XYZ file of C-alpha atoms in Angstrom:
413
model
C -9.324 1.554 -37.352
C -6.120 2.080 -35.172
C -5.476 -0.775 -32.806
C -5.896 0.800 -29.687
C -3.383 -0.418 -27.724
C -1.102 2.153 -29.561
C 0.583 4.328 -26.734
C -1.172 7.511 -29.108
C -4.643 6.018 -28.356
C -4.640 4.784 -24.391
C -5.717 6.921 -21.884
C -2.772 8.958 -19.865
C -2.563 7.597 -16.643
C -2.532 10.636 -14.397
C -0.469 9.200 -10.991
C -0.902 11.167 -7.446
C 2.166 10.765 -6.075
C 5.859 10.374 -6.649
C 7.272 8.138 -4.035
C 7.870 4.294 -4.758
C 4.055 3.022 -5.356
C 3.757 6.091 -7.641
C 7.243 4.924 -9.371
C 6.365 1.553 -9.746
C 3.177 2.676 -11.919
C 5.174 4.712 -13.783
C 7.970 2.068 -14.777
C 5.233 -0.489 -15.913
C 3.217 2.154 -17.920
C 6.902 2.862 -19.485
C 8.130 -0.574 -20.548
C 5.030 -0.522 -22.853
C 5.433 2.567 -24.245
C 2.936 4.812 -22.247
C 4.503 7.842 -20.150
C 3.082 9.084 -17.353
C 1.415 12.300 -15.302
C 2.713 12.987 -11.913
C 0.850 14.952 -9.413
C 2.178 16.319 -6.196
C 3.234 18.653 -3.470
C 6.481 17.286 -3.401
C 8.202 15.561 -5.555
C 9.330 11.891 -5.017
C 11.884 9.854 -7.490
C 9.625 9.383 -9.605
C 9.569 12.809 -10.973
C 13.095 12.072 -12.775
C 11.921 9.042 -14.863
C 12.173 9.198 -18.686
C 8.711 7.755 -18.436
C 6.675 10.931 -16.977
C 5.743 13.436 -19.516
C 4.470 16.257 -16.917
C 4.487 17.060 -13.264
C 1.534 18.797 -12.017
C 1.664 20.337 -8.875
C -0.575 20.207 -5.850
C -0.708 22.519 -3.270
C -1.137 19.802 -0.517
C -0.141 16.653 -0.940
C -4.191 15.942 1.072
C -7.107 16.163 -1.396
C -7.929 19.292 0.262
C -10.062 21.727 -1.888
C -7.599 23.698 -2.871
C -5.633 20.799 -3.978
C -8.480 19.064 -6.182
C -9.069 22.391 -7.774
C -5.838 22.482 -8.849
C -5.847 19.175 -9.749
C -8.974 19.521 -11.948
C -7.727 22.636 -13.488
C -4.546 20.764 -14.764
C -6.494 18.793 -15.911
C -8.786 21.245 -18.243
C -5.730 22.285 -19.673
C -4.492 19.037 -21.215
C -5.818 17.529 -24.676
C -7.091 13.880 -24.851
C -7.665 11.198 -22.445
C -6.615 10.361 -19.224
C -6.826 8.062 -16.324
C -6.575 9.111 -12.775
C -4.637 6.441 -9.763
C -4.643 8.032 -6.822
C -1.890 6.078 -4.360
C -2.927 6.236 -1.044
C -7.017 6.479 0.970
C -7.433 10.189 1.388
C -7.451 10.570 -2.197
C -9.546 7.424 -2.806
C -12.054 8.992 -0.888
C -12.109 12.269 -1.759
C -12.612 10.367 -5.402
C -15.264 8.719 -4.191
C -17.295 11.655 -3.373
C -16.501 13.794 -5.734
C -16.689 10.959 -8.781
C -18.923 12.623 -11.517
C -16.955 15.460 -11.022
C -13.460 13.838 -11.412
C -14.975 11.897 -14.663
C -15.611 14.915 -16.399
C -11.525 14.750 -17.098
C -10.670 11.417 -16.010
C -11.690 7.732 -16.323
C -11.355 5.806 -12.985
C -10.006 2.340 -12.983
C -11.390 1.964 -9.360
C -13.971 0.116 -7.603
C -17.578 1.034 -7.673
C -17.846 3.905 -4.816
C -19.852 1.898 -2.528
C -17.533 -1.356 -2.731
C -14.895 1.104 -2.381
C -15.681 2.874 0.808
C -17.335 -0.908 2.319
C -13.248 -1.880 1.409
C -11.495 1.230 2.873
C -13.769 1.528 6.239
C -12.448 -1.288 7.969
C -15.112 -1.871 10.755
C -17.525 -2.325 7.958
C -15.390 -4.782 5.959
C -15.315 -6.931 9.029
C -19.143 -7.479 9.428
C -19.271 -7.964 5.354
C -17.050 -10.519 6.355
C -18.648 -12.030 8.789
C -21.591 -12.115 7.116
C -19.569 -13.811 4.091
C -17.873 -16.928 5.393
C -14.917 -14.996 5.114
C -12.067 -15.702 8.135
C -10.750 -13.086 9.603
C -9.195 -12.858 13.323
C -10.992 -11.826 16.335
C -12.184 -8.187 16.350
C -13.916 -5.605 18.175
C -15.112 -2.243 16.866
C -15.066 1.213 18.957
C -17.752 3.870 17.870
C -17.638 7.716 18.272
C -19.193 8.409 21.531
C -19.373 4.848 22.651
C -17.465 3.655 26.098
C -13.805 4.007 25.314
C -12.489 2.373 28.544
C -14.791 -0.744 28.552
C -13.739 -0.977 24.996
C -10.149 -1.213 25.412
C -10.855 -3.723 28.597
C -12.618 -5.759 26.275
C -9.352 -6.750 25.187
C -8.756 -8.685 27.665
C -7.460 -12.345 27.242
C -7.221 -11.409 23.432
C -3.203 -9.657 23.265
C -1.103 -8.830 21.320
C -4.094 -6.833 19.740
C -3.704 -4.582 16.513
C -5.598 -1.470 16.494
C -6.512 0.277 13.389
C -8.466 3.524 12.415
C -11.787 2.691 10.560
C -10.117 4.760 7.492
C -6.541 5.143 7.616
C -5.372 8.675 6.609
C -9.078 10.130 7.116
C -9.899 11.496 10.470
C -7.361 9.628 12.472
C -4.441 11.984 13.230
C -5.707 11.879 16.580
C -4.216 8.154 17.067
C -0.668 9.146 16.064
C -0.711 6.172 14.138
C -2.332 3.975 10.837
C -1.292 0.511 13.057
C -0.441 -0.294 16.182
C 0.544 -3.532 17.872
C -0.073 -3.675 21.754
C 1.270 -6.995 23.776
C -0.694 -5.798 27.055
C -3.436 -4.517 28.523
C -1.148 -1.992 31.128
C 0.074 -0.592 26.762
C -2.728 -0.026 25.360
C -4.665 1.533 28.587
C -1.601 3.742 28.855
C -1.749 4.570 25.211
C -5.944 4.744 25.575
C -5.995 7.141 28.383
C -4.156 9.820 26.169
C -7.574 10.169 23.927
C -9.276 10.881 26.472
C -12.139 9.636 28.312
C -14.403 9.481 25.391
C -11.645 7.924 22.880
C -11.001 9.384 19.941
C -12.491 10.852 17.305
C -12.243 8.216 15.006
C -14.607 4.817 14.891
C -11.582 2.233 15.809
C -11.050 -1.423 14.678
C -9.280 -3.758 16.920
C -7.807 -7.281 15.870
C -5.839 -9.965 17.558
C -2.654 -10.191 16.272
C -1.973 -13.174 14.298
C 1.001 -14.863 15.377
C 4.035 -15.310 13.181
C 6.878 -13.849 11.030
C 6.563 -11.581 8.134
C 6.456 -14.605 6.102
C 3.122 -15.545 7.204
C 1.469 -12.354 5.236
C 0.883 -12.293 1.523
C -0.468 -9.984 -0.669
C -1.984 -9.843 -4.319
C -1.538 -6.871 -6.169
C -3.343 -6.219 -9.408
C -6.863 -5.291 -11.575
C -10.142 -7.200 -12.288
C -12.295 -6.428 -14.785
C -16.057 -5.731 -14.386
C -17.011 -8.975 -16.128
C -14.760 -11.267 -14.074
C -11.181 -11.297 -15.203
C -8.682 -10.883 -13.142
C -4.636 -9.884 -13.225
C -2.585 -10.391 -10.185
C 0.375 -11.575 -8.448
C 1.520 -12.879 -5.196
C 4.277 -11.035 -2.644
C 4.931 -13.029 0.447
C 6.826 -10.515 2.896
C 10.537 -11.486 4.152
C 10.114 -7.725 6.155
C 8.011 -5.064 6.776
C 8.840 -1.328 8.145
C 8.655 -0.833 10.461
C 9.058 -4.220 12.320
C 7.087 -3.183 15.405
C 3.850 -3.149 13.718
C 2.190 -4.604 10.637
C 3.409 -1.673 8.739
C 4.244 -1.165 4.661
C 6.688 -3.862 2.641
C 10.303 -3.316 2.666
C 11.001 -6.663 1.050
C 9.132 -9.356 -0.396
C 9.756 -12.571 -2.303
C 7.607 -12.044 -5.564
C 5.705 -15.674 -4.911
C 2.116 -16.537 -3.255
C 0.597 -19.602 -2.710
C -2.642 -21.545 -4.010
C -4.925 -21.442 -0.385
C -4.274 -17.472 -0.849
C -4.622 -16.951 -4.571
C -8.189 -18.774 -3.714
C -8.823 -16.468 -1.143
C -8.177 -13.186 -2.729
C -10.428 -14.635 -5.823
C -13.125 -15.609 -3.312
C -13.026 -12.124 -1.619
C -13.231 -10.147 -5.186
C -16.121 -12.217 -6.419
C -18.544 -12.198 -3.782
C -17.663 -7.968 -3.585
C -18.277 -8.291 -7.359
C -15.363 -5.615 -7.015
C -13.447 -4.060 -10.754
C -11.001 -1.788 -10.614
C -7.160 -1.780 -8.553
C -6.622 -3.693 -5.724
C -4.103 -4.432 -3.077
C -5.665 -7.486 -0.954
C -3.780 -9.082 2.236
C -3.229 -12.091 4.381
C -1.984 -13.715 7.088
C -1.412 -17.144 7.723
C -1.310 -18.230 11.421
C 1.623 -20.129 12.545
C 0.309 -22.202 15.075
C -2.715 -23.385 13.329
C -1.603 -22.815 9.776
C -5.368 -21.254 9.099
C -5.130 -18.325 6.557
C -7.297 -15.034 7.620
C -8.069 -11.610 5.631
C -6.290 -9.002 6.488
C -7.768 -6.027 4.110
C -8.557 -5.026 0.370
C -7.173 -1.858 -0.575
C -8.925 -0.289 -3.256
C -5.697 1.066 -5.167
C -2.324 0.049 -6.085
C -0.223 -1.169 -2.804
C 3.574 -0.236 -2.838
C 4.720 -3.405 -4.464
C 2.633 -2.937 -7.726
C 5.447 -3.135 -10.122
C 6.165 -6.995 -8.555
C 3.718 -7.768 -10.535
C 4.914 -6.648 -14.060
C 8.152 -8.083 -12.852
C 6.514 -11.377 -13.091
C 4.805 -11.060 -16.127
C 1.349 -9.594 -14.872
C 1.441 -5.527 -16.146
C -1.605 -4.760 -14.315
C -1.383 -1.061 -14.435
C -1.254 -1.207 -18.567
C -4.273 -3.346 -18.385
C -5.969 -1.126 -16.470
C -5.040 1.159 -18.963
C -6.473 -1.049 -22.021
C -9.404 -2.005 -20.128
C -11.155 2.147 -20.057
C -10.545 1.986 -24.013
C -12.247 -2.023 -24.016
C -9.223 -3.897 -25.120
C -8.275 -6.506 -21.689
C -6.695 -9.624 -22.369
C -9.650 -11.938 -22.963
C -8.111 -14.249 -20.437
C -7.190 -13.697 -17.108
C -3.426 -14.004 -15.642
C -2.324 -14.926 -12.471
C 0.625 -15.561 -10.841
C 1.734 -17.320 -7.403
C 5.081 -18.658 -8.059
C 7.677 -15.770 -9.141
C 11.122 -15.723 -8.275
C 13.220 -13.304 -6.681
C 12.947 -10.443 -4.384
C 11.410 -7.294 -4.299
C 13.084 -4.629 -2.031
C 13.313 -1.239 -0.792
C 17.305 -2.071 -0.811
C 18.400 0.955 0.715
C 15.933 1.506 3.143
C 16.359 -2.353 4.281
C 19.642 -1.603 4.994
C 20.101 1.059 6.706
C 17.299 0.762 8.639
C 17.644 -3.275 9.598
C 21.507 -2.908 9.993
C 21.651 0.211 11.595
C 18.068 1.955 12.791
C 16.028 -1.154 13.652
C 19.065 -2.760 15.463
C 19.971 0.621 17.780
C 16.145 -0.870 19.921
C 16.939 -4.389 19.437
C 15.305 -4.884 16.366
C 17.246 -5.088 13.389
C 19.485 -7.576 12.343
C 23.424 -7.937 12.177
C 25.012 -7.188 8.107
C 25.814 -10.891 7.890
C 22.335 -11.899 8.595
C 20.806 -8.925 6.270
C 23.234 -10.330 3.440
C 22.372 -14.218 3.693
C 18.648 -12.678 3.642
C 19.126 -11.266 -0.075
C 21.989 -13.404 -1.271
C 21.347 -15.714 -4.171
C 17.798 -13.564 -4.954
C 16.949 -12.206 -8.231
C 16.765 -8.522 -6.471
C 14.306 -6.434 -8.343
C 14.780 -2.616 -6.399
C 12.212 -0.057 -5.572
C 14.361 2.494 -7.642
C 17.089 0.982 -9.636
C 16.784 0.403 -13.128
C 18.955 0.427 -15.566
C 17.309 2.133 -18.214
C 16.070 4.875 -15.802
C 19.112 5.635 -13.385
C 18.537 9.052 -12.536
C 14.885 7.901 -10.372
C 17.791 5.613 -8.342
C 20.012 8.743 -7.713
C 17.438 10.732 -6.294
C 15.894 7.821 -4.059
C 19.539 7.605 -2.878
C 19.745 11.243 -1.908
C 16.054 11.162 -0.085
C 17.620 7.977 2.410
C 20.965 9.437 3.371
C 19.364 12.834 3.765
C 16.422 11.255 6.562
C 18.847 9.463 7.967
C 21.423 11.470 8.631
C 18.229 13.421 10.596
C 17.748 10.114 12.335
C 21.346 9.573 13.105
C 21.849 12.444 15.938
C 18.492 11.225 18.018
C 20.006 7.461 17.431
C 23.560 8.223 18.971
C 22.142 9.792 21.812
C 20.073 6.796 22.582
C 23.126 4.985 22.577
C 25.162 6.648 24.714
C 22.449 6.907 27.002
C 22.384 3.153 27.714
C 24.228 1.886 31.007
């Protein structure tokens, strides 16, 4: 028999989207020989990597109908096995729902559906937690058609308060937001009021906001096995974008810690959860207690940190449909370097971010990355054209940014 973890014999992974998470897949699928299927409405960097085979495009970058059709009928038309990662929660429901259907064409390397949804509908997740000697920060939960107003003054003596939708990116364009910090009641009643006097139309998950700098959160990025094993690595954020709220990583050292490697491991077993994962959290700085944050049921946008460290999750993923994990799991917690969204950092710390008081001067951004391995979002040597086009996407949003951002300026007294 062929050893199957020949490239020939792996499933394809089949990646829905084309942006950095979807990139990082793609360049840890390529250092070990596998190439990649992108699928999207628009394409992302990604799309000019020597390691993607085929593009397939979507009609919406939403799993709207029309878009899974599509999706389903690209995938009728291709010969041999693949493996579907969707890269963000619309899509991990809509897989959810619609499994049998999608594993007609695809295997899944995702959590069981109903650990899955328990993980993505955050009100839920707190009670499991709760109910699991699991710490996690003060929290209240809003319900459709329960009192918004004595909900929000519930608040009270608990600010600065994060508020969350119950699924982000399902149902909750009517926030105008995936995560929100408020520092006072007089915010978040003036924010409140606009959804009406029944609230929105969304369930809603409020937290106190643990104290402390974007060092104080760490994540673990990787893929556990259904018997046990488990693949990850530790990112401790140095920044996060945007810096008024929690927000996604714009640069992280590529190190965790033992208290939190413990914790994600805890969290995972007692959810007897397989599949991706992207699990979070947050050490308090006054206290020094650690609480969970979430478990993302998919790759987070770091996911190549990992193979940068020695832990190719995504490939084992990969192995794992055809039988063939490591026997052994692999864990990480004390990488070295940095990884970074480098161009985004910059411009938007040095220039953006500072314009409201927020950013940080070029000196200080430089002593931040100096001395670092630096392992970029997009660069890579062997793959330089992915870097070119990530370059084009920044200057062209910010040169949309920069008119709004002079006016502001000039504006000031």
């Amino acid at each position: 028999m062929n050893d199957c973890r020949e490239p020939g014999n792996l499933p394809v992974p089949v990646i829905i989207s084309s942006v950095m998470n979807a990139y990082g897949l793609v360049r840890a699928f390529g250092e070990k020989g596998v190439r990649s299927i992108l699928s999207d409405r628009r394409w992302g960097p990604a799309k000019f990597s020597k390691y993607v085979s085929e593009c397939w495009h979507l009609p919406s970058a939403y799993p709207t109908d029309a878009a899974i059709e599509r999706l389903l009928q690209h995938a009728s038309r291709h010969d041999g096995p693949m493996m579907l990662i969707p890269c963000n929660e619309p899509w991990v429901v809509a897989i959810m729902d619609r499994r049998e259907e999608f594993e007609k064409f695809f295997a899944i390397p995702l959590a069981k559906a109903e650990t899955a949804r328990l993980a993505l509908t955050k009100t839920d997740m707190h009670q499991w937690c709760l109910r699991n000697d699991v710490r996690v920060p003060t929290s209240f939960s809003f319900g459709v058609g329960e009192d918004w107003m004595g909900f929000l003054h519930s608040m009270e003596g608990h600010f600065p308060v994060i508020v969350k939708p119950e699924t982000k990116g399902v149902g909750d364009e009517s926030l105008g937001f995936t995560t929100r910090v408020f520092k006072s009641m007089g915010e978040l009643l003036d924010w409140g009021r606009f959804q009406g006097s029944s609230g929105p139309s969304c369930a809603v998950l409020c937290q106190h906001f643990v104290s402390g700098p974007p060092t104080s959160l760490v994540a673990y990025h990787g893929y556990r096995t259904a018997d046990g094993r488990t693949f990850m690595a530790g990112l401790t954020k140095l920044r996060i974008q945007p810096p008024v709220c929690g927000g996604s990583t714009s640069a992280g050292y590529l190190h965790g810690d033992e208290e939190s490697r413990d914790a994600a491991l805890d969290v995972l077993k007692k959810l007897e959860f397989a599949g991706l994962f992207d699990i979070e959290f947050i050490r308090e700085q006054g206290t020094g207690l650690l609480y969970f944050i979430e478990l993302n049921p998919r790759p987070g946008m770091p996911n190549y940190s990992a193979a940068a460290v020695g832990v190719n999750f995504p490939y084992i993923a990969c192995l794992d449909q055809v039988g063939m994990a490591p026997a052994e799991s692999s864990i990480v917690i004390d990488g070295k370097g940095l990884w970074i969204n480098g161009m985004v950092d910059f411009i938007a710390y040095v220039f953006f971010y500072r314009a409201i008081g927020m950013g940080m001067s070029l000196r200080d951004w430089w002593r931040s990355v100096r001395g670092q391995r630096i392992l970029d979002v997009y660069f890579n040597r062997e793959d330089p054209a992915v870097f070119m086009a990530g370059m084009r996407d920044v200057l062209c949003e910010s040169f949309r940014h920069l008119g709004p951002m002079l006016i502001r300026k000039l504006k000031r007294p």
